[in-house]
């Protein structure tokens, strides 16, 4: 039996904490072989994003085609796309792909830098959200996709998840990291109901790449055959431990990365 594989389509983080780099680390943490297609190159570290250069759409398409032709992925994770032309290129390249897709609508870096423009959001809503097995917005991203204010209560969060479900994805994971309180709850909103996973909120500034890592972990777990609910249970436990172990890494002077491989260091 061949090893399970997953493809990440996302931007590069030169600091190694988010984007393609975090995705490949997350795949590896679950024993899944990772491939990649870069959509953008960023100059960034733990303190911020200092430059972004988009990869030409035809090169994005070429990377995806090369991987699909020789190393067909058991799941795909899509992250930062940046502009409408890239969204259209990715959608066209995946036209014949039938496996699960986890779509993380990356709109803003941890530092507050914008990573997705308005035209790209419209294209994303039309071309990629309907084909996602799981859409994974945080609360500000969910609100921006819907054109409303961010949800401030569990009932509003679930309601916004259901509104996003109407756009066509198989399920919507409303990530609760931006909500307040001593616990962090994620809501997986599906057509059959809502699956909640709650963990303690960990006091640390080293949370760079948490959204990328969670979505990539979900893709890796879907690649191994887990259901969305089982994938979320395992991924959230893993990410909670990775955040808890992050301070020990001592990487950078800003928002440092999580420890993707803490389970192997126990």
C-alpha positions in Angstrom: 0.0 0.0 0.0 1.3 3.5 -0.9 1.5 6.2 1.7 -1.4 8.6 1.8 -0.8 11.9 0.1 -2.1 15.5 0.4 -1.6 18.6 -1.7 -1.4 22.1 -0.3 -2.2 25.0 -2.6 -1.1 28.1 -0.7 1.5 30.9 -0.2 5.0 30.5 1.1 5.9 31.9 4.6 9.6 32.6 4.7 9.5 32.5 8.5 8.3 28.9 8.3 5.3 29.2 10.6 2.3 29.4 8.3 1.3 28.8 4.7 2.9 26.0 2.7 5.6 25.4 5.3 3.0 24.9 8.1 0.9 22.7 5.9 3.7 20.4 5.0 4.7 20.1 8.6 1.1 19.3 9.5 0.8 16.6 6.9 4.0 15.1 8.1 2.8 15.1 11.7 0.0 12.7 10.6 2.2 10.5 8.5 0.9 11.9 5.2 3.2 12.7 2.3 2.9 16.3 1.3 3.1 17.9 -2.1 2.6 21.6 -2.9 1.7 24.3 -5.3 2.8 27.8 -4.4 0.4 30.7 -5.1 2.5 33.5 -3.7 5.9 34.2 -2.1 5.8 36.3 1.0 8.7 38.0 2.8 7.6 37.6 6.5 8.7 36.6 9.9 7.1 36.3 13.3 6.6 40.1 13.4 4.8 40.8 10.1 4.5 40.5 6.4 7.0 42.8 4.5 6.3 41.8 0.9 4.1 39.6 -1.3 4.7 38.5 -4.8 2.0 36.4 -6.6 3.0 33.4 -8.6 1.7 33.8 -12.2 -1.6 31.9 -12.6 -0.2 29.7 -15.4 2.6 28.5 -13.1 0.1 27.8 -10.3 -1.9 25.7 -12.8 1.3 24.0 -14.0 2.3 23.0 -10.4 -1.1 21.5 -9.7 -1.3 19.6 -13.0 2.2 18.1 -12.4 1.2 16.8 -9.0 -2.2 15.5 -10.1 -0.6 13.7 -13.0 2.0 11.8 -11.0 1.2 12.0 -7.3 -2.6 12.0 -7.0 -3.6 13.4 -3.6 -6.0 11.7 -1.3 -7.0 15.2 -0.1 -6.3 18.8 -0.9 -5.9 21.8 1.3 -6.3 25.3 -0.2 -5.0 28.3 1.7 -3.8 31.8 0.5 -4.8 32.6 -3.0 -4.5 36.4 -3.1 -6.3 37.5 -6.2 -9.1 36.5 -8.5 -6.9 35.3 -11.3 -5.3 32.8 -9.0 -8.7 31.6 -7.7 -9.9 31.0 -11.3 -6.6 29.2 -12.1 -7.0 26.9 -9.1 -10.6 26.2 -9.8 -9.9 25.3 -13.4 -6.9 23.0 -12.4 -9.1 21.1 -10.0 -12.0 20.6 -12.3 -11.5 16.9 -12.6 -10.5 16.2 -9.0 -13.0 14.2 -7.0 -11.3 13.9 -3.6 -12.0 16.0 -0.5 -10.9 19.7 -0.5 -10.4 21.7 2.7 -10.7 25.4 1.9 -9.2 27.9 4.4 -10.3 31.3 3.2 -7.1 33.1 4.2 -7.8 36.9 4.2 -5.5 38.3 6.8 -2.1 37.4 8.4 -1.7 37.2 12.2 0.0 40.6 12.0 -3.1 42.2 10.4 -1.8 42.4 6.9 -4.5 41.8 4.2 -3.9 38.7 2.1 -7.0 38.5 -0.1 -8.6 41.2 -2.1 -12.3 41.9 -2.7 -12.4 40.5 -6.3 -10.8 37.3 -5.1 -13.4 36.9 -2.3 -16.1 37.1 -4.9 -14.4 34.5 -7.1 -13.7 32.3 -4.1 -17.4 32.3 -3.2 -18.5 31.5 -6.7 -15.8 29.0 -7.8 -14.3 27.2 -4.9 -16.5 27.4 -1.8 -19.2 25.2 -3.5 -16.7 22.4 -4.1 -15.1 22.3 -0.6 -15.7 19.3 1.6 -14.9 21.6 4.6 -14.7 25.4 4.6 -12.7 26.7 7.6 -13.2 30.4 8.3 -12.3 32.1 11.5 -15.0 34.5 12.8 -13.8 37.6 11.0 -13.4 35.7 7.8 -16.9 34.2 8.1 -18.3 37.7 8.6 -16.5 39.1 5.6 -17.7 36.3 3.4 -21.2 37.0 4.4 -20.9 40.8 4.5 -22.0 41.1 8.1 -20.5 41.8 11.5 -18.5 39.1 13.3 -20.6 36.8 15.4 -20.5 37.4 19.1 -22.4 34.5 20.6 -22.5 30.7 19.9 -26.0 31.1 18.4 -24.7 33.7 16.0 -21.7 31.7 15.1 -23.8 28.6 14.2 -26.2 30.8 12.3 -23.4 32.3 10.2 -22.0 28.7 9.7 -25.4 27.7 8.3 -25.5 30.8 6.1 -22.1 29.8 4.7 -23.4 26.2 4.2 -26.0 27.7 1.9 -23.1 28.7 -0.4 -22.5 25.0 -1.2 -19.7 23.4 0.9 -20.2 20.0 2.5 -19.5 21.5 5.9 -18.4 24.7 7.5 -15.9 24.8 10.4 -16.4 28.0 12.4 -13.1 28.4 14.2 -13.6 30.0 17.6 -10.1 31.2 18.3 -11.3 34.9 18.0 -14.1 34.4 20.5 -13.6 35.3 24.1 -13.7 33.2 27.3 -11.5 30.7 29.0 -12.3 27.9 26.4 -12.0 27.8 22.7 -14.8 26.1 20.8 -14.9 25.1 17.1 -18.3 24.4 15.5 -18.5 22.0 12.5 -21.8 22.9 10.9 -23.0 20.3 8.5 -26.3 19.4 6.8 -27.0 16.8 9.5 -26.3 19.0 12.5 -23.6 20.7 14.5 -20.5 19.0 16.0 -18.8 21.1 18.7 -15.2 20.6 20.0 -14.0 22.6 23.0 -10.6 22.9 24.6 -8.9 25.3 27.0 -7.7 28.6 25.8 -3.9 28.6 26.1 -2.2 31.8 27.2 0.6 32.3 24.6 1.6 34.8 21.8 3.0 31.9 19.8 0.0 31.1 17.6 1.4 31.9 14.1 0.0 29.5 11.6 -2.7 27.9 13.8 -5.4 28.3 11.1 -3.2 26.9 8.3 -2.1 24.1 10.5 -5.6 23.1 11.6 -7.0 23.1 8.1 -3.9 21.1 6.8 -4.4 18.6 9.7 -8.0 18.2 8.6 -7.0 17.5 5.1 -4.4 15.0 6.2 -6.9 13.2 8.4 -9.5 13.2 5.6 -6.9 11.7 3.4 -6.6 8.7 5.8 -10.3 8.1 5.6 -11.7 9.8 8.7 -15.0 11.5 8.7 -15.1 15.3 9.1 -16.2 14.9 12.7 -13.5 12.4 13.6 -10.9 14.5 11.8 -11.9 17.6 13.8 -11.7 15.8 17.1 -8.2 14.5 16.4 -7.0 17.7 14.7 -8.1 20.0 17.6 -6.5 17.8 20.2 -3.3 17.9 18.2 -3.3 21.6 17.6 -4.1 22.3 21.3 -0.9 20.4 22.2 1.1 22.1 19.5 0.1 25.5 20.9 0.8 24.4 24.4 4.3 23.3 23.4 5.0 26.4 21.2 6.7 28.6 23.8 9.5 26.0 24.2 10.5 26.5 20.6 11.8 30.0 21.2 11.4 31.0 17.5 11.3 34.7 16.7 10.4 37.8 18.7 6.8 38.2 17.6 4.0 35.7 17.1 6.0 32.5 17.0 4.9 29.2 15.3 3.3 26.2 17.0 5.2 23.0 17.6 4.0 20.7 14.8 6.1 17.8 16.0 5.6 17.9 19.8 4.1 14.5 19.8 7.3 12.9 18.6 9.3 14.7 21.3 7.4 13.3 24.3 
